[in-house]
Coordinates of C-alpha atoms and ligand atoms in Angstrom, one line a residue:
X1164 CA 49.8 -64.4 15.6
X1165 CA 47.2 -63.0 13.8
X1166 CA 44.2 -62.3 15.8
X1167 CA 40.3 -62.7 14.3
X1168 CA 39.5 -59.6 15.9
X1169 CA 41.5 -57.1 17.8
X1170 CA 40.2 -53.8 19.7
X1171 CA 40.9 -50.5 18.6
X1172 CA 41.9 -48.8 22.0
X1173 CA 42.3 -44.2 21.2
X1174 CA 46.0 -42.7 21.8
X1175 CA 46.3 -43.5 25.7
X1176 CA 46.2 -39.9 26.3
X1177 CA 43.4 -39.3 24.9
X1178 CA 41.8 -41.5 27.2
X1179 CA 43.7 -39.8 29.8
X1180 CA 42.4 -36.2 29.5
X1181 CA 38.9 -37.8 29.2
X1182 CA 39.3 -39.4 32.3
X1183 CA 41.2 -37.0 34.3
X1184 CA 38.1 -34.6 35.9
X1185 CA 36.9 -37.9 37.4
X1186 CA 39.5 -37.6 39.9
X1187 CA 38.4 -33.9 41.0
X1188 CA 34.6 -34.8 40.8
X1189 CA 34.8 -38.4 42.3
X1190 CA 31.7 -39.1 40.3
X1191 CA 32.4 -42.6 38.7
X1192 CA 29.0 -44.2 37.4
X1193 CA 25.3 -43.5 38.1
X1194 CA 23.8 -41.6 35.2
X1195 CA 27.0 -39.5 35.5
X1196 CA 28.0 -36.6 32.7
X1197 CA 30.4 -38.7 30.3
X1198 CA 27.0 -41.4 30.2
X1199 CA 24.9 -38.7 29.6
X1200 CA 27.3 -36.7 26.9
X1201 CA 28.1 -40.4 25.3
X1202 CA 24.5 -41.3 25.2
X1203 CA 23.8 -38.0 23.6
X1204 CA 26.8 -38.2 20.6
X1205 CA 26.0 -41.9 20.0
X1206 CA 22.6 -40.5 19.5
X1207 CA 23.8 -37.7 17.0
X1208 CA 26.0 -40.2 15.6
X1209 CA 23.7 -42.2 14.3
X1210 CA 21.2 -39.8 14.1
X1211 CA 18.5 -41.6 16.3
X1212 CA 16.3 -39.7 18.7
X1213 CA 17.5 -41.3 21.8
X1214 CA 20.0 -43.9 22.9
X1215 CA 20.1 -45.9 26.9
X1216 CA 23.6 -46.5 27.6
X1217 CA 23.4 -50.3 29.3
X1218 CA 26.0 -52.5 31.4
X1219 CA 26.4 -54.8 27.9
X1220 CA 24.6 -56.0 24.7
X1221 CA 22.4 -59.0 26.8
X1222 CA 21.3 -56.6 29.5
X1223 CA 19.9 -55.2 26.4
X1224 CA 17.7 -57.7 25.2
X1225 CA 16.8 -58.9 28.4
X1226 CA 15.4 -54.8 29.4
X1227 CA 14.0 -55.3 26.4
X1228 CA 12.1 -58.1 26.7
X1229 CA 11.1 -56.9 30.3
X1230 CA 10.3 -53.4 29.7
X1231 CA 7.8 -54.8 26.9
X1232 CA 6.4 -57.1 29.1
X1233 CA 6.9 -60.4 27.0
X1234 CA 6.3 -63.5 28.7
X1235 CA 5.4 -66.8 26.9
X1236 CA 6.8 -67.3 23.3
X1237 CA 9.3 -65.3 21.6
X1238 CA 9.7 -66.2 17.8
X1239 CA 13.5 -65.8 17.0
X1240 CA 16.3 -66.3 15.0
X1241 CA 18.8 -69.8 15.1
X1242 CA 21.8 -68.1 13.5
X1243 CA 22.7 -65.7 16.4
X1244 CA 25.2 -65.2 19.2
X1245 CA 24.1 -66.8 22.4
X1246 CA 22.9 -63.8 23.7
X1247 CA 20.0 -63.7 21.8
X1248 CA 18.9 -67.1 22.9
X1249 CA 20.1 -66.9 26.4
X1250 CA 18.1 -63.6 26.9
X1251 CA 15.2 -64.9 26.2
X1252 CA 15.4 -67.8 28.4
X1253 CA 16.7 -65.9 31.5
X1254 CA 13.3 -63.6 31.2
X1255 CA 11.6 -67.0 31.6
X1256 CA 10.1 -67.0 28.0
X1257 CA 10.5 -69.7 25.2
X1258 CA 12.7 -68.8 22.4
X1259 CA 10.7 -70.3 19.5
X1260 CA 13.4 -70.6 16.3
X1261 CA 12.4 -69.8 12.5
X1262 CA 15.1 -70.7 10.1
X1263 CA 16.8 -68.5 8.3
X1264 CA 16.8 -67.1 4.6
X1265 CA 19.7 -68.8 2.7
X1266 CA 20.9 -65.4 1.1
X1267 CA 20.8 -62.5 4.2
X1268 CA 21.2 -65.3 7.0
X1269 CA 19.0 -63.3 8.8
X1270 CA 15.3 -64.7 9.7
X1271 CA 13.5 -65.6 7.2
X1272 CA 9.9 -63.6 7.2
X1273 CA 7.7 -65.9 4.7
X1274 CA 8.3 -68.3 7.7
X1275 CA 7.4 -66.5 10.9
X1276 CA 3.5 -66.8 10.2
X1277 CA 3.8 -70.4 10.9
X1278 CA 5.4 -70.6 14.0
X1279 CA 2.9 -68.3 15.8
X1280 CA 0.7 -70.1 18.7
X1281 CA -1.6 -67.7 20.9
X1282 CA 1.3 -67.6 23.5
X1283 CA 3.2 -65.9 20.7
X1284 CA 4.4 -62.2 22.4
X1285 CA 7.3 -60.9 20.1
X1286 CA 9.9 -61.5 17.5
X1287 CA 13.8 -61.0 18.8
X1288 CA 15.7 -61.3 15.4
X1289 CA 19.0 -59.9 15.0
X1290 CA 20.8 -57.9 11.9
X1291 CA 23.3 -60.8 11.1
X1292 CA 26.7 -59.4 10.2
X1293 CA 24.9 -56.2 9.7
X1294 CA 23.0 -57.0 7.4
X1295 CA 19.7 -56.1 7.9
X1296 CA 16.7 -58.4 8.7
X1297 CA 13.9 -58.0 6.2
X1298 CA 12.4 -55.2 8.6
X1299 CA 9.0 -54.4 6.3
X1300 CA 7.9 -57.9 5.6
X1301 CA 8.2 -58.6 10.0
X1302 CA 6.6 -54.9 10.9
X1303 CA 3.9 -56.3 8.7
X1304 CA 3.2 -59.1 10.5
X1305 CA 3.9 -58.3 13.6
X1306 CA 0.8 -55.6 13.1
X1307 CA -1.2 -58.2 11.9
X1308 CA -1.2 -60.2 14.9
X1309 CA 0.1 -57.7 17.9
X1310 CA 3.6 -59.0 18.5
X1311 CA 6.2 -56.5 19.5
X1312 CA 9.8 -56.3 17.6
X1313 CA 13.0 -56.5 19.2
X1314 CA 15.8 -56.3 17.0
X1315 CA 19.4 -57.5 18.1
X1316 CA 21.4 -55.2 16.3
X1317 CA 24.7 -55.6 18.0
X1318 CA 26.1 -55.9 14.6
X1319 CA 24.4 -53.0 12.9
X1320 CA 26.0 -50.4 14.9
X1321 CA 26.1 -47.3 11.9
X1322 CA 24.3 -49.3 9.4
X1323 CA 21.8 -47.7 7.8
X1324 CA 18.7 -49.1 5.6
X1325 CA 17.2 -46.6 3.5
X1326 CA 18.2 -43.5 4.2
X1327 CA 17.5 -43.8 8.1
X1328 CA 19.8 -46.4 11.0
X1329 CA 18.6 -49.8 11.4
X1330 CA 18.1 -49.0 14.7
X1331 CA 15.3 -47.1 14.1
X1332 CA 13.1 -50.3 13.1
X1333 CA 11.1 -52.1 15.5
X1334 CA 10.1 -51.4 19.3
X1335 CA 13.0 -51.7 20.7
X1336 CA 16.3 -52.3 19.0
X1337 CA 19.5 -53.1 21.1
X1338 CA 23.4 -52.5 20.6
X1339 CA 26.3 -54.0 22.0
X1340 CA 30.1 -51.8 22.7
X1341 CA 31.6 -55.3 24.0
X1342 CA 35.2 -54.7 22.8
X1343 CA 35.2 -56.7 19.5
X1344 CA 32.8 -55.0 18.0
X1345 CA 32.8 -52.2 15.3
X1346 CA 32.4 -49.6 17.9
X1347 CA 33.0 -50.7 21.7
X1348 CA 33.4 -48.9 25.6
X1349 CA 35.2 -51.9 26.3
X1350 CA 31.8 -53.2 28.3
X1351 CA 28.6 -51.7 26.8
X1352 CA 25.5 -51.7 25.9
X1353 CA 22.4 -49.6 24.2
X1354 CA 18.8 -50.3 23.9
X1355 CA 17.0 -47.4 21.0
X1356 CA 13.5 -47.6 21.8
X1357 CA 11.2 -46.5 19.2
X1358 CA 8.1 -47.0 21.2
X1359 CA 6.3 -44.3 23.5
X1360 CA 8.5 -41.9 26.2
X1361 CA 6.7 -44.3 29.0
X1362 CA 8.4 -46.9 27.7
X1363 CA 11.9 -44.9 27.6
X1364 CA 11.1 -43.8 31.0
X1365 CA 10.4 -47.1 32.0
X1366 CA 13.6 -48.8 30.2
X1367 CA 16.1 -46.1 32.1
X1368 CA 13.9 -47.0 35.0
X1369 CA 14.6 -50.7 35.0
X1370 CA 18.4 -50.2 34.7
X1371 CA 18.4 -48.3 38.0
X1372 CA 16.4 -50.4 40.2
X1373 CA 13.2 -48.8 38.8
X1374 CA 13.5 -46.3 42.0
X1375 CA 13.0 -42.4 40.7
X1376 CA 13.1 -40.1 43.4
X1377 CA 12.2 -41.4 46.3
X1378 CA 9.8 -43.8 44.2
X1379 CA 9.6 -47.3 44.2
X1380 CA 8.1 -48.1 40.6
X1381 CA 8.6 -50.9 40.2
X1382 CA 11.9 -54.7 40.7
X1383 CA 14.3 -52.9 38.3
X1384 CA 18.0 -54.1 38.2
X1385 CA 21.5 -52.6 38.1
X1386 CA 22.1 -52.1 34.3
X1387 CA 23.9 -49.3 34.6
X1388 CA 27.4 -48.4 33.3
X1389 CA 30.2 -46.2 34.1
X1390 CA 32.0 -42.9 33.5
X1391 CA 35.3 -44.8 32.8
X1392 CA 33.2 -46.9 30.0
X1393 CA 31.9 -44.1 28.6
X1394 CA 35.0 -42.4 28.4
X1395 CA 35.9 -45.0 26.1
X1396 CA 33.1 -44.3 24.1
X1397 CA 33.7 -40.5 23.9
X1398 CA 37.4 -41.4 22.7
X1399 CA 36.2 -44.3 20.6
X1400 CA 33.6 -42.5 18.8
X1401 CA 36.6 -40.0 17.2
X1402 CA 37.5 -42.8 15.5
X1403 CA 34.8 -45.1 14.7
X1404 CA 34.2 -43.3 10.9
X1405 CA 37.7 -44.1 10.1
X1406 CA 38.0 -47.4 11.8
X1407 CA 34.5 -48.3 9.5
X1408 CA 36.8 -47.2 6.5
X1409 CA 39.4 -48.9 7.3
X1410 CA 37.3 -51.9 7.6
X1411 CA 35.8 -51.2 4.2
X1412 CA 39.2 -51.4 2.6
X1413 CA 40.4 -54.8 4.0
X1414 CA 36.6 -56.0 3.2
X1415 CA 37.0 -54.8 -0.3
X1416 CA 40.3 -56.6 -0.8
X1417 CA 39.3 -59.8 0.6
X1418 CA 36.0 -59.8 -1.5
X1419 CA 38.6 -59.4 -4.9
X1420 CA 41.0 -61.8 -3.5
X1421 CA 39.4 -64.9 -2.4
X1422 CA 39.1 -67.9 -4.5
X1423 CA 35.5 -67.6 -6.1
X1424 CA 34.8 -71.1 -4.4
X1425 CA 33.7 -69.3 -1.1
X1426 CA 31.0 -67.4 -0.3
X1427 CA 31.3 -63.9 0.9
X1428 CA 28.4 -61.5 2.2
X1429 CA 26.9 -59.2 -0.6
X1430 CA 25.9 -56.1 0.6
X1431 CA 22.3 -55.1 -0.8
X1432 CA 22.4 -51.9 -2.4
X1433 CA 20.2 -49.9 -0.1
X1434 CA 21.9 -50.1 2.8
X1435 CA 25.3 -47.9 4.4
X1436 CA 27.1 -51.1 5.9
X1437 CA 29.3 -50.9 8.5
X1438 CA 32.2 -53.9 7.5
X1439 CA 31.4 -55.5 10.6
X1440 CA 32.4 -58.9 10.2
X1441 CA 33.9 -61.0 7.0
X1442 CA 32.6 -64.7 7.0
X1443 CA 33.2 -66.7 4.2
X1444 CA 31.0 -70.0 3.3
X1445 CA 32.4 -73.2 2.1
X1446 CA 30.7 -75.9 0.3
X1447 CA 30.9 -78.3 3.0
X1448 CA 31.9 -78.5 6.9
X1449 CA 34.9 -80.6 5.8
X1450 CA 36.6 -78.1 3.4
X1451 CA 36.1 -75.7 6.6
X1452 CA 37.6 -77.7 8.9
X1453 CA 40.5 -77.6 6.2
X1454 CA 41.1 -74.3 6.0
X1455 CA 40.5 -73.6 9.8
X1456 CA 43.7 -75.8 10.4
X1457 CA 45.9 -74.5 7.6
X1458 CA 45.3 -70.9 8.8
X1459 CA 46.2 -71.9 12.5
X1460 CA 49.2 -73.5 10.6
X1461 CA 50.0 -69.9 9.2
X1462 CA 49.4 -68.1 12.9
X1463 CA 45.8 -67.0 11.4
X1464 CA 42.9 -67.0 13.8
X1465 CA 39.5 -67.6 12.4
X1466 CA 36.5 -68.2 14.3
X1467 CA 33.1 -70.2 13.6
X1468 CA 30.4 -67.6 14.0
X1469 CA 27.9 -68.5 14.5
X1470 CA 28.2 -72.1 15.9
X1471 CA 26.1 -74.1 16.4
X1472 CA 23.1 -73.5 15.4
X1473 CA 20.8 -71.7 18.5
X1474 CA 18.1 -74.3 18.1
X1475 CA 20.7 -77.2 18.6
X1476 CA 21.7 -75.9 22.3
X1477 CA 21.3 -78.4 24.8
X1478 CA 19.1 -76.6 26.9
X1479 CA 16.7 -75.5 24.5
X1480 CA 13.3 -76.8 25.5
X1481 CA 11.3 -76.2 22.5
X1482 CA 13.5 -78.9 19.9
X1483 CA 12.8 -77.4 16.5
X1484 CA 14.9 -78.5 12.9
X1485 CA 16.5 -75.8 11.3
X1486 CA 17.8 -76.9 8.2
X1487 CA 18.9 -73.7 6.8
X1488 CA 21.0 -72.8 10.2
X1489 CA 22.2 -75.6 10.8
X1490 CA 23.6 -76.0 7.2
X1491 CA 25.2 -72.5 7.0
X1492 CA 26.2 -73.0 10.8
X1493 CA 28.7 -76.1 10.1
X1494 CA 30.5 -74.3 6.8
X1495 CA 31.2 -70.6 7.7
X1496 CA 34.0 -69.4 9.4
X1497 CA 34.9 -65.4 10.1
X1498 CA 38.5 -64.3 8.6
X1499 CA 40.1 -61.7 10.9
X1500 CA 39.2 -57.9 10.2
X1501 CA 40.0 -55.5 12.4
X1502 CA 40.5 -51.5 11.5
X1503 CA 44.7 -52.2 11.8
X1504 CA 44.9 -55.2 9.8
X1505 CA 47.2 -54.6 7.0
X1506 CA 46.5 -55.2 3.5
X1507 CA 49.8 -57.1 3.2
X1508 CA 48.7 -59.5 6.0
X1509 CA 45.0 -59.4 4.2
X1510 CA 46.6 -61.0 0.6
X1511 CA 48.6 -63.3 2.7
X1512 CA 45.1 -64.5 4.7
X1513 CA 43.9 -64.8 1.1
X1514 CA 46.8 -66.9 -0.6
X1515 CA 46.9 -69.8 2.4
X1516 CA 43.0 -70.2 1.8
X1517 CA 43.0 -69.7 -1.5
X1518 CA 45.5 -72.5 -2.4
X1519 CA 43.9 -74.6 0.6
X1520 CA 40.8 -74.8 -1.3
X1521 CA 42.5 -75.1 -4.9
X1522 CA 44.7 -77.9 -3.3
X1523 CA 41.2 -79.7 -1.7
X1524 CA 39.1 -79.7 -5.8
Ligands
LIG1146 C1 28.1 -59.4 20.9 C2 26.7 -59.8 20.7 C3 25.7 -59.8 21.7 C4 26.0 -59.6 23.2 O1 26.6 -58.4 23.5 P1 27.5 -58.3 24.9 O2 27.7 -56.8 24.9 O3 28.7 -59.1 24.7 O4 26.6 -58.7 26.0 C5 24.4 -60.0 21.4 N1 24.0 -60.4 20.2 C6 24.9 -60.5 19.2 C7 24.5 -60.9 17.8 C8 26.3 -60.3 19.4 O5 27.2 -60.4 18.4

């Protein structure tokens, strides 16, 4: 079987010696030294100022959204993970969707305007695939009218946009090390905050009850994570710049192989991508549903990301059309890339769709 995704896990000893003084100092989690030294290499890493190492990627956006204070409307992005959607809705606001731009599938800016009511408080938009959203056009207008940024960038992990990380754009921009993505601690999350050090302060406040010695701030919760997860990290992160070339190679060969009747991502030229994901677009749901089955014939796992489209969710309350989405939603499918795929199985993924599709004109 061939997996869509599978997690790169260091040589078990290695995770061994990083875990081994835990057993001498007994301290497991709360802000303990492998947080702290992981928080500080992810940091130099990606050469941000400061990273908050968080229980996972959600807890991310939904610190975020507290620790700005949003309440009311948040404009945001259809084409998403849950996550981006759900935290929204479980800090009691009202995701407001904006369709997407055809080419980046990330929000589409020229649209944004629009869709702002006076109960409008932020924009949560998310660096599809790692690709990032149009950051310039949205710090614009979010100036223009006082809206604060959050940027899902659980894809962008090491992507950079001219010259500086992703992360870097927006107030607050979130990560997530769940084990699929390009980087994991098996569990994980980060939230780079770009805003003032009270609002840093108050972000690693929040994850630890908002209690500071002997001071009760303010209702935090428990978004802390441990030393065992960031032991992964610290292993991990040996390994990440290969794993991202690794990635690059099997992206490379799939972008020369494929049948030039799918889609596949271009990567702009101004950006260092990170070869998170590889989703190809069909021309209809149909032919997807086609290939879908003939690689499960072959013992090839692909997976519809993202679907559905966020604004079709059942429990959405504010209905909204999102022709763009939704289109895009029902004909892409994400091949399997993972760092120790092999290029042998990567031209074989590529001949069953290729003569799938050649079969279906
Ligand atoms: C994975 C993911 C998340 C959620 O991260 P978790 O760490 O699993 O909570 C959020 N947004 C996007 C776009 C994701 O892909």
């Amino acid at each position: 079987m061939i997996p869509v995704t599978k997690p790169f896990l260091p040589p078990q000893h290695e995770y061994q010696a990083q875990i081994k003084e835990l057993w001498k100092s007994k301290w497991i989690t709360n802000n303990g030294e492998l947080v702290q030294r992981l928080e500080k290499e992810i940091a130099d890493y990606l050469q941000i100022s400061y990273m908050n190492f968080v229980a996972n990627g959600t807890m991310a956006l939904t610190l975020a959204l507290k620790a700005l204070d949003i309440t009311g409307e948040v404009i945001t992005t259809p084409f998403s993970f849950l996550a981006t959607s759900t935290s929204i809705l479980w800090e009691n606001c009202i995701p407001v969707f904006v369709d997407i731009d055809a080419e980046s599938l990330c929000i589409n800016p020229d649209q944004i305007e629009n869709a702002i009511t006076e109960k409008t408080k932020a924009i949560m938009a998310t660096h599809v695939f790692g690709i990032p959203c149009d950051v310039e056009k949205i710090e614009l207008i979010a100036k223009k009218y006082n809206l604060s940024v959050i940027y899902d960038g659980a894809h962008a992990f090491g992507v950079n946009y001219k010259g500086k990380s992703i992360l870097e754009y927006g107030d607050i921009s979130t990560l997530s090390f769940h084990a699929t993505k390009v980087f994991h601690t098996v569990e994980g999350g980060g939230i780079v905050c770009n805003g003032s050090n009270q609002l840093r302060e108050k972000i690693s406040l929040l994850r630890n009850y908002g209690f500071k010695d002997q001071e009760y701030l303010f209702a935090g919760v428990n978004a802390k994570n441990s030393e065992f997860h960031a032991a992964m990290g610290l292993c991990n992160l040996k390994y990440v710049k290969e794993n991202i070339m690794k990635r690059k190679n099997i992206f490379e060969l799939y972008t020369n192989e494929l049948s030039e009747q799918v889609r596949t991502i271009r990567i702009p030229k101004d950006i260092k991508y990170n070869y998170a994901y590889f989703p190809v677009i069909f021309q209809d749901e149909e032919t997807l549903i086609k290939v879908e089955r003939k690689l499960s014939e072959n013992n090839i796992h692909s997976r519809r990301y993202f679907y559905p489209s966020l604004n079709k969710l059942p429990y959405i309350p504010l209905k909204k059309d999102c022709p763009i989405s939704e289109d895009i939603s029902s004909r892409i499918l994400c091949l399997p890339l993972y760092s120790d795929l092999d290029m042998g199985t990567a031209v074989f993924i590529c001949g069953v769709l290729n003569r799938c599709i050649n079969v279906s004109i």
